[in-house]
Coordinates of C-alpha atoms in Angstrom, one line a residue:
X1 CA 38.7 -143.3 60.3
X2 CA 42.1 -142.9 58.5
X3 CA 45.6 -143.8 59.6
X4 CA 46.1 -140.4 61.0
X5 CA 43.3 -140.5 63.5
X6 CA 43.2 -144.2 64.5
X7 CA 44.0 -145.0 68.1
X8 CA 42.5 -141.9 69.7
X9 CA 38.9 -140.9 70.0
X10 CA 39.8 -137.2 69.7
X11 CA 41.4 -137.7 66.3
X12 CA 44.9 -136.5 67.4
X13 CA 47.6 -137.5 65.0
X14 CA 49.8 -140.0 66.9
X15 CA 52.8 -138.5 65.3
X16 CA 52.0 -135.1 66.8
X17 CA 52.2 -136.6 70.3
X18 CA 56.0 -136.9 69.9
X19 CA 58.2 -134.2 71.4
X20 CA 61.9 -133.7 71.5
X21 CA 63.6 -134.0 74.9
X22 CA 66.6 -131.7 74.5
X23 CA 68.5 -133.4 77.4
X24 CA 68.6 -136.8 75.8
X25 CA 68.1 -136.0 72.1
X26 CA 65.2 -138.5 71.9
X27 CA 61.6 -138.0 70.9
X28 CA 59.2 -139.0 73.7
X29 CA 55.5 -139.8 73.7
X30 CA 53.5 -137.1 75.5
X31 CA 49.9 -138.2 76.1
X32 CA 49.1 -135.5 78.6
X33 CA 47.3 -132.7 76.7
X34 CA 45.7 -131.2 79.7
X35 CA 47.9 -128.2 79.6
X36 CA 49.1 -128.6 83.1
X37 CA 52.6 -127.9 84.4
X38 CA 55.1 -130.4 83.2
X39 CA 58.8 -130.7 82.8
X40 CA 58.2 -132.4 79.4
X41 CA 59.1 -130.2 76.5
X42 CA 56.3 -128.4 74.6
X43 CA 55.1 -129.7 71.2
X44 CA 56.1 -127.6 68.2
X45 CA 55.7 -127.8 64.5
X46 CA 58.8 -130.0 64.2
X47 CA 62.4 -129.6 63.2
X48 CA 63.5 -127.6 60.2
X49 CA 63.3 -129.5 57.0
X50 CA 65.9 -128.6 54.3
X51 CA 64.6 -127.5 50.9
X52 CA 65.4 -129.2 47.7
X53 CA 68.7 -128.2 46.2
X54 CA 67.8 -128.9 42.6
X55 CA 64.6 -129.1 40.6
X56 CA 63.2 -132.6 40.0
X57 CA 60.1 -133.4 38.0
X58 CA 57.5 -135.0 40.1
X59 CA 55.2 -137.8 39.0
X60 CA 52.3 -139.4 40.8
X61 CA 49.6 -141.4 39.2
X62 CA 50.8 -140.5 35.8
X63 CA 51.0 -136.7 36.4
X64 CA 54.3 -134.9 36.1
X65 CA 55.3 -131.4 37.0
X66 CA 58.2 -129.4 38.5
X67 CA 59.1 -129.7 42.1
X68 CA 59.1 -126.2 43.6
X69 CA 60.4 -124.9 46.9
X70 CA 57.0 -125.4 48.5
X71 CA 56.2 -126.7 51.9
X72 CA 57.0 -130.4 52.2
X73 CA 54.4 -133.0 53.4
X74 CA 54.2 -132.9 57.2
X75 CA 55.7 -129.4 57.4
X76 CA 53.6 -126.5 58.4
X77 CA 53.4 -123.6 56.0
X78 CA 54.9 -120.3 56.8
X79 CA 58.3 -119.5 58.2
X80 CA 60.5 -122.4 59.3
X81 CA 60.2 -123.1 63.0
X82 CA 62.8 -125.0 65.0
X83 CA 62.2 -127.1 68.1
X84 CA 62.9 -124.9 71.1
X85 CA 64.8 -125.9 74.2
X86 CA 63.1 -127.0 77.4
X87 CA 61.0 -124.4 79.1
X88 CA 62.7 -122.4 81.8
X89 CA 62.4 -123.8 85.4
X90 CA 61.6 -121.6 88.3
X91 CA 64.5 -119.7 89.7
X92 CA 65.3 -119.5 93.4
X93 CA 62.9 -116.6 93.9
X94 CA 60.1 -118.5 92.3
X95 CA 60.0 -116.6 89.0
X96 CA 60.4 -118.2 85.6
X97 CA 63.2 -116.6 83.7
X98 CA 66.0 -117.1 81.2
X99 CA 68.2 -120.1 81.4
X100 CA 71.2 -119.7 83.6
X101 CA 74.6 -119.9 81.9
X102 CA 76.3 -121.2 85.0
X103 CA 77.9 -124.7 84.9
X104 CA 75.4 -126.0 87.6
X105 CA 72.4 -125.2 85.5
X106 CA 70.9 -128.3 83.8
X107 CA 68.7 -126.2 81.6
X108 CA 71.6 -124.8 79.6
X109 CA 73.1 -128.3 78.8
X110 CA 71.3 -129.0 75.6
X111 CA 71.9 -132.2 73.8
X112 CA 74.7 -131.8 71.3
X113 CA 73.6 -131.8 67.7
X114 CA 75.6 -134.9 66.9
X115 CA 73.8 -136.8 69.7
X116 CA 70.4 -135.8 68.4
X117 CA 71.5 -136.8 64.9
X118 CA 72.6 -140.2 66.2
X119 CA 69.3 -140.8 67.9
X120 CA 67.5 -140.1 64.7
X121 CA 69.8 -142.0 62.4
X122 CA 68.6 -145.4 63.5
X123 CA 65.0 -144.3 63.5
X124 CA 65.0 -143.8 59.7
X125 CA 65.1 -147.4 58.7
X126 CA 67.5 -148.8 56.1
X127 CA 66.1 -151.1 53.5
X128 CA 63.9 -149.6 50.8
X129 CA 60.2 -150.2 51.0
X130 CA 60.4 -153.1 53.4
X131 CA 62.5 -151.7 56.2
X132 CA 61.6 -148.1 55.8
X133 CA 60.6 -146.5 59.0
X134 CA 60.4 -149.8 61.0
X135 CA 62.6 -148.5 63.8
X136 CA 60.0 -145.9 64.7
X137 CA 58.7 -148.8 66.8
X138 CA 61.5 -147.9 69.2
X139 CA 59.4 -144.9 70.1
X140 CA 57.1 -147.2 72.1
X141 CA 54.2 -147.5 69.6
X142 CA 54.8 -151.2 69.5
X143 CA 51.3 -152.2 70.2
X144 CA 49.9 -150.1 67.4
X145 CA 52.4 -151.5 64.9
X146 CA 51.9 -155.0 66.2
X147 CA 48.2 -154.7 65.1
X148 CA 49.4 -153.8 61.6
X149 CA 51.7 -156.8 61.1
X150 CA 50.9 -160.1 59.5
X151 CA 53.2 -163.0 60.5
X152 CA 53.8 -166.5 59.3
X153 CA 55.2 -169.4 61.4
X154 CA 57.9 -170.9 59.1
X155 CA 58.9 -173.5 61.7
X156 CA 62.6 -174.5 61.5
X157 CA 63.2 -172.6 58.2
X158 CA 64.1 -169.4 60.0
X159 CA 65.8 -168.1 63.2
X160 CA 63.7 -167.8 66.3
X161 CA 65.9 -164.9 67.5
X162 CA 65.7 -161.5 66.0
X163 CA 69.5 -161.7 65.3
X164 CA 72.7 -163.1 66.7
X165 CA 75.1 -160.5 67.7
X166 CA 78.1 -162.6 66.8
X167 CA 76.9 -163.8 63.4
X168 CA 75.8 -162.4 60.0
X169 CA 72.1 -161.8 59.3
X170 CA 70.4 -163.1 56.2
X171 CA 67.0 -161.7 55.3
X172 CA 65.0 -162.7 52.3
X173 CA 63.0 -159.9 50.8
X174 CA 60.1 -161.3 48.7
X175 CA 57.9 -159.2 46.4
X176 CA 54.8 -161.3 45.5
X177 CA 52.7 -160.8 42.4
X178 CA 49.4 -161.9 44.1
X179 CA 46.3 -160.3 42.7
X180 CA 44.1 -160.7 45.8
X181 CA 43.5 -158.3 48.6
X182 CA 42.9 -154.5 48.6
X183 CA 45.1 -152.6 46.1
X184 CA 46.3 -155.7 44.2
X185 CA 43.4 -156.1 41.8
X186 CA 43.4 -154.9 38.2
X187 CA 46.9 -156.2 37.2
X188 CA 45.9 -159.3 35.2
X189 CA 45.8 -162.9 36.3
X190 CA 42.9 -162.0 38.7
X191 CA 42.7 -164.0 41.9
X192 CA 46.3 -165.4 41.6
X193 CA 47.6 -166.6 45.0
X194 CA 51.0 -165.2 44.0
X195 CA 54.6 -166.3 43.3
X196 CA 58.0 -165.3 44.6
X197 CA 58.2 -162.6 41.8
X198 CA 61.0 -160.4 43.2
X199 CA 63.6 -161.9 45.5
X200 CA 66.5 -160.3 47.3
X201 CA 68.7 -162.0 49.8
X202 CA 70.0 -159.3 52.1
X203 CA 73.2 -160.4 53.8
X204 CA 74.5 -158.2 56.6
X205 CA 78.0 -158.8 57.7
X206 CA 78.8 -160.1 61.2
X207 CA 80.5 -156.8 62.2
X208 CA 77.7 -154.8 60.5
X209 CA 80.1 -152.8 58.3
X210 CA 78.7 -153.9 55.0
X211 CA 75.9 -155.7 53.3
X212 CA 75.3 -157.6 50.0
X213 CA 71.8 -157.6 48.4
X214 CA 71.7 -160.6 46.1
X215 CA 68.8 -160.6 43.5
X216 CA 67.5 -164.1 42.6
X217 CA 65.8 -164.2 39.2
X218 CA 62.2 -165.5 39.3
X219 CA 62.7 -167.4 36.1
X220 CA 65.8 -169.3 37.4
X221 CA 65.3 -173.1 36.8
X222 CA 66.1 -174.9 40.1
X223 CA 65.0 -177.7 42.4
X224 CA 62.5 -176.8 45.2
X225 CA 63.2 -179.1 48.2
X226 CA 60.6 -180.7 50.4
X227 CA 59.4 -178.2 53.0
X228 CA 57.3 -178.2 56.1
X229 CA 54.4 -175.8 56.2
X230 CA 53.0 -175.0 59.7
X231 CA 49.2 -175.4 59.8
X232 CA 46.8 -173.3 61.8
X233 CA 46.4 -176.1 64.4
X234 CA 50.2 -176.1 65.0
X235 CA 50.9 -179.3 63.0
X236 CA 53.3 -179.5 60.1
X237 CA 52.4 -180.5 56.6
X238 CA 55.2 -181.7 54.3
X239 CA 54.9 -180.2 50.8
X240 CA 56.8 -182.4 48.3
X241 CA 59.6 -180.9 46.4
X242 CA 59.7 -180.3 42.7
X243 CA 62.6 -180.6 40.3
X244 CA 63.5 -178.4 37.3
X245 CA 61.0 -175.6 37.8
X246 CA 61.0 -171.8 38.1
X247 CA 62.2 -170.4 41.4
X248 CA 59.0 -168.3 41.7
X249 CA 57.0 -171.6 42.2
X250 CA 58.7 -171.9 45.7
X251 CA 55.9 -169.6 47.0
X252 CA 52.1 -169.9 46.8
X253 CA 52.1 -173.0 44.7
X254 CA 50.9 -176.4 46.1
X255 CA 50.4 -174.7 49.5
X256 CA 54.0 -173.5 49.9
X257 CA 54.7 -170.5 52.2
X258 CA 57.7 -168.2 52.5
X259 CA 59.5 -170.9 54.6
X260 CA 59.7 -173.0 51.4
X261 CA 61.2 -170.1 49.5
X262 CA 63.7 -169.7 52.3
X263 CA 64.6 -173.4 52.0
X264 CA 65.0 -173.0 48.3
X265 CA 67.4 -170.1 48.7
X266 CA 69.5 -172.2 51.1
X267 CA 69.5 -175.1 48.6
X268 CA 70.9 -172.7 45.9
X269 CA 73.3 -170.6 47.8
X270 CA 74.3 -172.6 50.9
X271 CA 73.2 -169.6 53.1
X272 CA 70.6 -170.2 55.8
X273 CA 68.0 -167.5 55.8
X274 CA 67.2 -166.1 59.2
X275 CA 64.0 -164.1 58.4
X276 CA 61.8 -163.1 55.5
X277 CA 59.8 -159.9 54.7
X278 CA 57.1 -160.0 52.0
X279 CA 55.3 -157.2 50.2
X280 CA 52.7 -157.0 47.4
X281 CA 51.7 -154.6 44.7
X282 CA 49.8 -152.3 47.1
X283 CA 52.8 -152.1 49.4
X284 CA 54.9 -150.5 46.7
X285 CA 52.3 -147.9 46.0
X286 CA 51.6 -147.1 49.7
X287 CA 55.2 -146.9 50.8
X288 CA 56.5 -144.9 47.9
X289 CA 53.7 -142.4 48.7
X290 CA 54.4 -142.4 52.4
X291 CA 58.1 -141.5 51.8
X292 CA 57.1 -138.6 49.7
X293 CA 58.2 -140.2 46.4
X294 CA 61.3 -141.9 45.2
X295 CA 63.8 -140.1 42.9
X296 CA 64.7 -142.0 39.7
X297 CA 66.5 -141.1 36.5
X298 CA 65.7 -142.2 33.0
X299 CA 68.2 -142.1 30.2
X300 CA 65.4 -142.1 27.6
X301 CA 61.7 -141.5 27.6
X302 CA 59.5 -144.5 28.4
X303 CA 55.9 -145.3 27.3
X304 CA 55.1 -148.9 28.3
X305 CA 51.4 -149.8 27.6
X306 CA 51.7 -153.0 29.6
X307 CA 52.9 -151.5 32.9
X308 CA 51.4 -148.1 32.0
X309 CA 54.7 -146.3 32.8
X310 CA 54.8 -143.1 30.8
X311 CA 57.7 -140.8 31.7
X312 CA 60.0 -138.4 29.9
X313 CA 63.8 -138.7 30.0
X314 CA 65.5 -137.2 33.0
X315 CA 64.9 -137.1 36.7
X316 CA 61.5 -137.8 38.4
X317 CA 60.1 -138.3 41.8
X318 CA 57.6 -141.1 41.5
X319 CA 55.1 -142.6 43.9
X320 CA 51.9 -144.7 43.9
X321 CA 50.9 -146.2 40.5
X322 CA 54.0 -144.7 38.8
X323 CA 56.3 -146.3 41.3
X324 CA 54.6 -149.7 40.8
X325 CA 54.8 -149.3 37.0
X326 CA 58.5 -148.5 37.3
X327 CA 59.4 -151.6 39.2
X328 CA 57.1 -153.8 37.1
X329 CA 58.1 -152.7 33.6
X330 CA 59.8 -155.4 31.5
X331 CA 59.8 -153.7 28.1
X332 CA 61.4 -150.4 28.7
X333 CA 65.1 -151.0 29.5
X334 CA 68.0 -153.1 28.3
X335 CA 67.0 -156.3 26.4
X336 CA 63.4 -156.1 27.7
X337 CA 63.8 -159.1 30.0
X338 CA 63.5 -159.9 33.6
X339 CA 67.3 -159.5 34.3
X340 CA 67.1 -155.9 33.1
X341 CA 64.0 -155.3 35.3
X342 CA 66.0 -156.6 38.3
X343 CA 68.6 -153.8 37.7
X344 CA 65.8 -151.2 37.6
X345 CA 64.4 -152.6 40.9
X346 CA 67.8 -152.4 42.5
X347 CA 68.1 -148.7 41.4
X348 CA 64.7 -148.0 42.9
X349 CA 65.5 -149.7 46.2
X350 CA 68.9 -147.9 46.4
X351 CA 67.2 -144.6 45.9
X352 CA 64.7 -145.5 48.6
X353 CA 67.5 -146.2 51.0
X354 CA 69.1 -142.8 50.3
X355 CA 65.7 -141.2 50.8
X356 CA 65.2 -142.9 54.1
X357 CA 68.6 -141.6 55.4
X358 CA 68.0 -138.0 54.2
X359 CA 67.6 -135.2 56.7
X360 CA 64.2 -134.5 55.1
X361 CA 62.9 -137.8 56.4
X362 CA 65.0 -138.3 59.6
X363 CA 64.1 -135.0 61.2
X364 CA 60.3 -135.3 60.7
X365 CA 58.5 -137.3 63.4
X366 CA 55.3 -137.1 61.3
X367 CA 57.0 -138.6 58.3
X368 CA 58.6 -141.3 60.4
X369 CA 55.3 -142.2 61.9
X370 CA 53.6 -142.4 58.5
X371 CA 56.4 -144.5 57.1
X372 CA 56.4 -146.9 60.0
X373 CA 52.6 -147.2 59.9
X374 CA 52.6 -147.9 56.2
X375 CA 55.5 -150.3 56.4
X376 CA 54.1 -152.4 59.1
X377 CA 50.7 -152.6 57.3
X378 CA 52.5 -153.6 54.1
X379 CA 54.6 -156.3 55.6
X380 CA 54.2 -160.0 56.1
X381 CA 57.1 -161.4 58.2
X382 CA 58.1 -164.6 60.0
X383 CA 57.1 -164.9 63.7
X384 CA 60.7 -164.5 64.7
X385 CA 60.4 -160.8 63.9
X386 CA 56.6 -160.6 64.1
X387 CA 56.3 -157.7 66.6
X388 CA 57.0 -154.0 66.4
X389 CA 59.6 -154.3 69.1
X390 CA 61.5 -157.1 67.3
X391 CA 61.4 -155.2 64.0
X392 CA 62.7 -152.1 65.7
X393 CA 65.5 -154.1 67.1
X394 CA 66.4 -155.6 63.7
X395 CA 66.1 -152.2 62.0
X396 CA 68.5 -150.6 64.5
X397 CA 71.0 -153.4 63.8
X398 CA 70.7 -153.0 60.0
X399 CA 71.1 -149.2 60.2
X400 CA 74.7 -149.7 61.4
X401 CA 75.6 -150.4 57.8
X402 CA 76.9 -147.4 55.8
X403 CA 75.0 -146.9 52.6
X404 CA 78.3 -146.8 50.6
X405 CA 79.0 -150.3 51.7
X406 CA 75.7 -151.8 50.5
X407 CA 76.3 -153.6 47.2
X408 CA 73.5 -154.9 44.9
X409 CA 74.3 -157.9 42.7
X410 CA 72.4 -160.6 40.8
X411 CA 72.9 -164.4 40.8
X412 CA 75.0 -165.2 37.7
X413 CA 72.9 -167.1 35.2
X414 CA 72.9 -168.4 31.6
X415 CA 70.1 -168.8 29.1
X416 CA 68.5 -172.2 29.5
X417 CA 70.2 -174.4 26.9
X418 CA 67.1 -176.7 26.8
X419 CA 64.9 -174.0 25.3
X420 CA 64.7 -172.9 21.7
X421 CA 62.7 -169.8 22.8
X422 CA 64.7 -168.4 25.7
X423 CA 62.2 -167.8 28.5
X424 CA 64.1 -169.1 31.6
X425 CA 67.7 -169.1 32.9
X426 CA 70.0 -171.6 34.7
X427 CA 72.7 -171.1 37.2
X428 CA 76.1 -170.1 35.9
X429 CA 78.0 -172.4 38.3
X430 CA 81.5 -171.1 37.4
X431 CA 80.6 -167.6 38.5
X432 CA 77.8 -168.2 41.0
X433 CA 79.6 -170.5 43.4
X434 CA 82.6 -168.1 44.1
X435 CA 80.0 -165.4 44.7
X436 CA 78.0 -167.6 47.1
X437 CA 81.3 -168.6 48.8
X438 CA 82.2 -165.0 49.4
X439 CA 78.8 -164.5 51.1
X440 CA 79.2 -167.6 53.1
X441 CA 82.6 -166.5 54.2
X442 CA 81.1 -163.0 55.1
X443 CA 83.5 -161.3 52.6
X444 CA 82.4 -157.8 51.6
X445 CA 81.9 -157.0 47.9
X446 CA 83.2 -153.5 48.7
X447 CA 86.4 -152.3 50.2
X448 CA 85.7 -151.9 53.9
X449 CA 88.1 -150.9 56.7
X450 CA 87.1 -152.6 60.0
X451 CA 88.5 -154.3 63.0
X452 CA 87.4 -157.6 61.6
X453 CA 89.3 -157.0 58.3
X454 CA 92.4 -156.2 60.3
X455 CA 92.1 -159.4 62.3
X456 CA 91.4 -161.3 59.0
X457 CA 94.6 -159.9 57.5
X458 CA 96.5 -161.0 60.6
X459 CA 95.1 -164.5 60.2
X460 CA 95.8 -164.6 56.4
X461 CA 99.4 -163.8 57.1
X462 CA 99.7 -167.3 58.6
X463 CA 99.2 -168.7 55.1
X464 CA 102.3 -166.9 53.8
X465 CA 105.7 -168.4 53.9
X466 CA 107.6 -171.6 52.9
X467 CA 105.6 -174.8 52.5
X468 CA 106.8 -178.3 53.4
X469 CA 106.8 -181.1 50.8
X470 CA 103.7 -183.2 50.7
X471 CA 105.6 -186.3 51.9
X472 CA 106.6 -184.4 55.1
X473 CA 103.1 -183.4 56.0
X474 CA 101.7 -185.3 59.0
X475 CA 98.0 -184.8 59.9
X476 CA 95.2 -186.5 61.8
X477 CA 91.8 -185.9 60.2
X478 CA 88.5 -185.7 62.3
X479 CA 85.0 -185.3 60.9
X480 CA 83.0 -182.6 62.8
X481 CA 80.8 -181.7 59.9
X482 CA 77.6 -182.9 58.2
X483 CA 79.1 -185.0 55.4
X484 CA 79.1 -188.7 56.4
X485 CA 82.5 -190.4 56.0
X486 CA 84.2 -187.1 55.3
X487 CA 87.4 -187.9 57.3
X488 CA 88.0 -191.1 55.3
X489 CA 87.3 -189.6 51.9
X490 CA 89.6 -186.7 52.7
X491 CA 92.4 -189.0 53.8
X492 CA 92.0 -191.1 50.6
X493 CA 92.2 -187.9 48.5
X494 CA 95.2 -186.6 50.4
X495 CA 97.1 -189.8 50.0
X496 CA 96.2 -190.7 46.4
X497 CA 96.0 -187.3 44.8
X498 CA 98.2 -185.0 46.9
X499 CA 100.9 -187.3 48.1
X500 CA 100.2 -186.8 51.8
X501 CA 100.9 -190.4 52.9
X502 CA 101.2 -189.5 56.6
X503 CA 97.5 -188.7 57.0
X504 CA 95.3 -190.7 59.3
X505 CA 91.5 -191.1 59.6
X506 CA 90.5 -190.4 63.2
X507 CA 86.7 -190.7 62.4
X508 CA 84.2 -188.4 64.2
X509 CA 85.4 -185.4 66.2
X510 CA 84.5 -185.2 69.9
X511 CA 82.1 -182.4 69.1
X512 CA 80.4 -180.9 66.0
X513 CA 82.2 -178.0 64.3
X514 CA 80.7 -175.2 62.3
X515 CA 84.0 -174.3 60.7
X516 CA 87.0 -176.4 59.5
X517 CA 90.1 -175.8 61.6
X518 CA 93.8 -176.9 61.4
X519 CA 95.6 -177.0 64.7
X520 CA 99.4 -177.1 64.6
X521 CA 102.6 -176.2 66.5
X522 CA 104.9 -173.3 65.6
X523 CA 107.5 -175.7 64.2
X524 CA 104.8 -177.3 62.0
X525 CA 104.0 -174.0 60.2
X526 CA 105.5 -175.1 56.9
X527 CA 103.4 -178.3 57.0
X528 CA 100.3 -176.3 57.9
X529 CA 100.8 -173.9 55.0
X530 CA 101.2 -176.8 52.6
X531 CA 98.1 -178.5 53.8
X532 CA 96.1 -175.3 53.7
X533 CA 97.0 -174.7 50.1
X534 CA 95.9 -178.2 49.1
X535 CA 92.6 -177.9 51.0
X536 CA 91.9 -174.3 50.2
X537 CA 91.7 -173.3 53.8
X538 CA 91.1 -169.7 54.8
X539 CA 93.4 -167.9 57.2
X540 CA 90.6 -168.1 59.9
X541 CA 91.0 -171.9 59.9
X542 CA 94.6 -171.7 61.0
X543 CA 95.0 -172.3 64.8
X544 CA 98.7 -172.1 65.7
X545 CA 99.7 -173.3 69.2
X546 CA 102.3 -171.8 71.5
X547 CA 104.7 -174.8 72.0
X548 CA 106.6 -176.8 69.4
X549 CA 105.6 -180.4 68.5
X550 CA 107.8 -183.2 69.7
X551 CA 108.8 -186.3 67.7
X552 CA 106.2 -187.6 65.2
X553 CA 103.3 -185.5 66.6
X554 CA 100.7 -184.8 63.9
X555 CA 98.7 -181.7 63.2
X556 CA 94.9 -182.0 63.8
X557 CA 92.5 -181.2 60.9
X558 CA 88.8 -181.0 62.0
X559 CA 86.3 -180.9 59.1
X560 CA 83.3 -178.6 59.8
X561 CA 80.0 -177.9 58.3
X562 CA 81.7 -175.7 55.7
X563 CA 83.4 -178.8 54.3
X564 CA 81.7 -179.7 51.0
X565 CA 83.9 -182.5 49.8
X566 CA 87.5 -183.6 49.2
X567 CA 89.1 -181.4 46.6
X568 CA 86.6 -178.6 47.0
X569 CA 88.2 -175.4 48.4
X570 CA 86.7 -174.4 51.8
X571 CA 87.6 -170.7 51.5
X572 CA 85.8 -168.4 49.0
X573 CA 87.7 -165.8 46.9
X574 CA 88.7 -162.5 48.5
X575 CA 87.6 -160.5 45.4
X576 CA 84.5 -160.5 43.3
X577 CA 84.9 -162.7 40.2
X578 CA 85.2 -160.8 36.9
X579 CA 82.0 -159.8 35.1
X580 CA 79.8 -160.0 38.1
X581 CA 77.1 -157.3 37.9
X582 CA 77.3 -154.8 40.8
X583 CA 75.6 -151.6 41.9
X584 CA 76.3 -149.4 44.9
X585 CA 73.4 -148.1 47.0
X586 CA 75.3 -144.8 47.5
X587 CA 75.3 -144.0 43.8
X588 CA 72.5 -142.8 41.7
X589 CA 72.2 -144.3 38.2
X590 CA 70.0 -143.7 35.2
X591 CA 67.9 -146.6 33.9
X592 CA 68.8 -147.3 30.3

């Protein structure tokens, strides 16, 4: 029994059980097919699906052709049919008739188009082949999707909550190259348990106005920390760390699970990963097919015997084997290396995002069901998001981000200087650390207007103005962070290297602090600005009181978890460092 007939003995497509309630703008599950009287709306062929505006060559399984204005998948042939309004209720004389136009009639109050659109927007999913269609779980098919999902307990490596409403969300997308399981055979290295082959850290801002998708090269030489792997009996096994190895060894090797990859990402970037989502070769094939193909553009013809990608120059809609070949090819674009393949993968994912948010997908309950079914079958996730309901909740949160504010970038790297034949890369510290700092500070890589940005500008204004001489700065330093002895080392640095002789070590703070703060009185503002400049404090760290200080009263500096060491700026840059590769999810690009 295929995916379209599972779950019901009569073979009814579960997607065809969804009907539009015109009063709420929501699709609702209708299981009563007895034909009896009901106030529920009747089932129709679905909403109108717009036709293609321009010809695009299709490609599936190596075949190419022209995309014509034929019926789309999931759309009935023949004339377009729109979802009708609710059936007329009986009038006062008992007859069924036309809907009343009077203000008291509920039948005439159809849901506004904008409201229906809003209801559908979050059901489309947001993130390429891993988030596509997940929010269809909000339709109440949770149990069905729960059965599809595979989950892994990563212990303390992730977040037990789906998301924190007052914090950013960090999700690690892992594409594994395992050669085991249905649909993954036949790609070489038969029986491989897989590596962390494709890795994207998806950072969603606290106010959900923007997101940064950071690709981490699989051939990045790094240190993999010790990690705890949860065993089937509930016990934890510690897998020893390894130094100076490829990043992709953080998964599948020596018994490491995705929690070890999450820990490795934190070690590199300083960002704690909340959740992971993992897909394999078969997932790319199945999901690209379920979405009806993904539009790509080639600046030149490609014939790669290794990945079996054979496409002419121009635009194509690819799915199945062609989609997998496109994201796997290493010898078709740029310098024929993994970094150029990352760019191609980013273009593919960006196109998938645009496809997910198109009317063609959002207005088709059948397509949404197929996508959600395929996506949940393809995913392996952590237990924190290991149910259909949790994934739906997360997808709804992620869908708040406008596509134009999703920026793709790659960890800045250099060729490994220890190699004669360049096969691996190392971190470019000078460029990578500012980029990581921006993400830790939740600073958007795109220009975004938001309430949070307005508040940030107000706080940053506290840094502007005259600054006191170092000898006039008086401050008490407390340690509320994770670095042992930080208060003393900071005081020593302030006195010996900055000339702040009136600084005092007050040891541990009364309570732990996530962020560094500087408390000061209005008449100490010039001292505060001077100290902030020395410490590299962000405007958000400035806590100005309402009453002036008296006598020799000192300011209070509390070091938080964001403190890395004396002399290391706490605030990240406000703009992306020069020469950082970026791509916007809202813009189509041709692979070169």
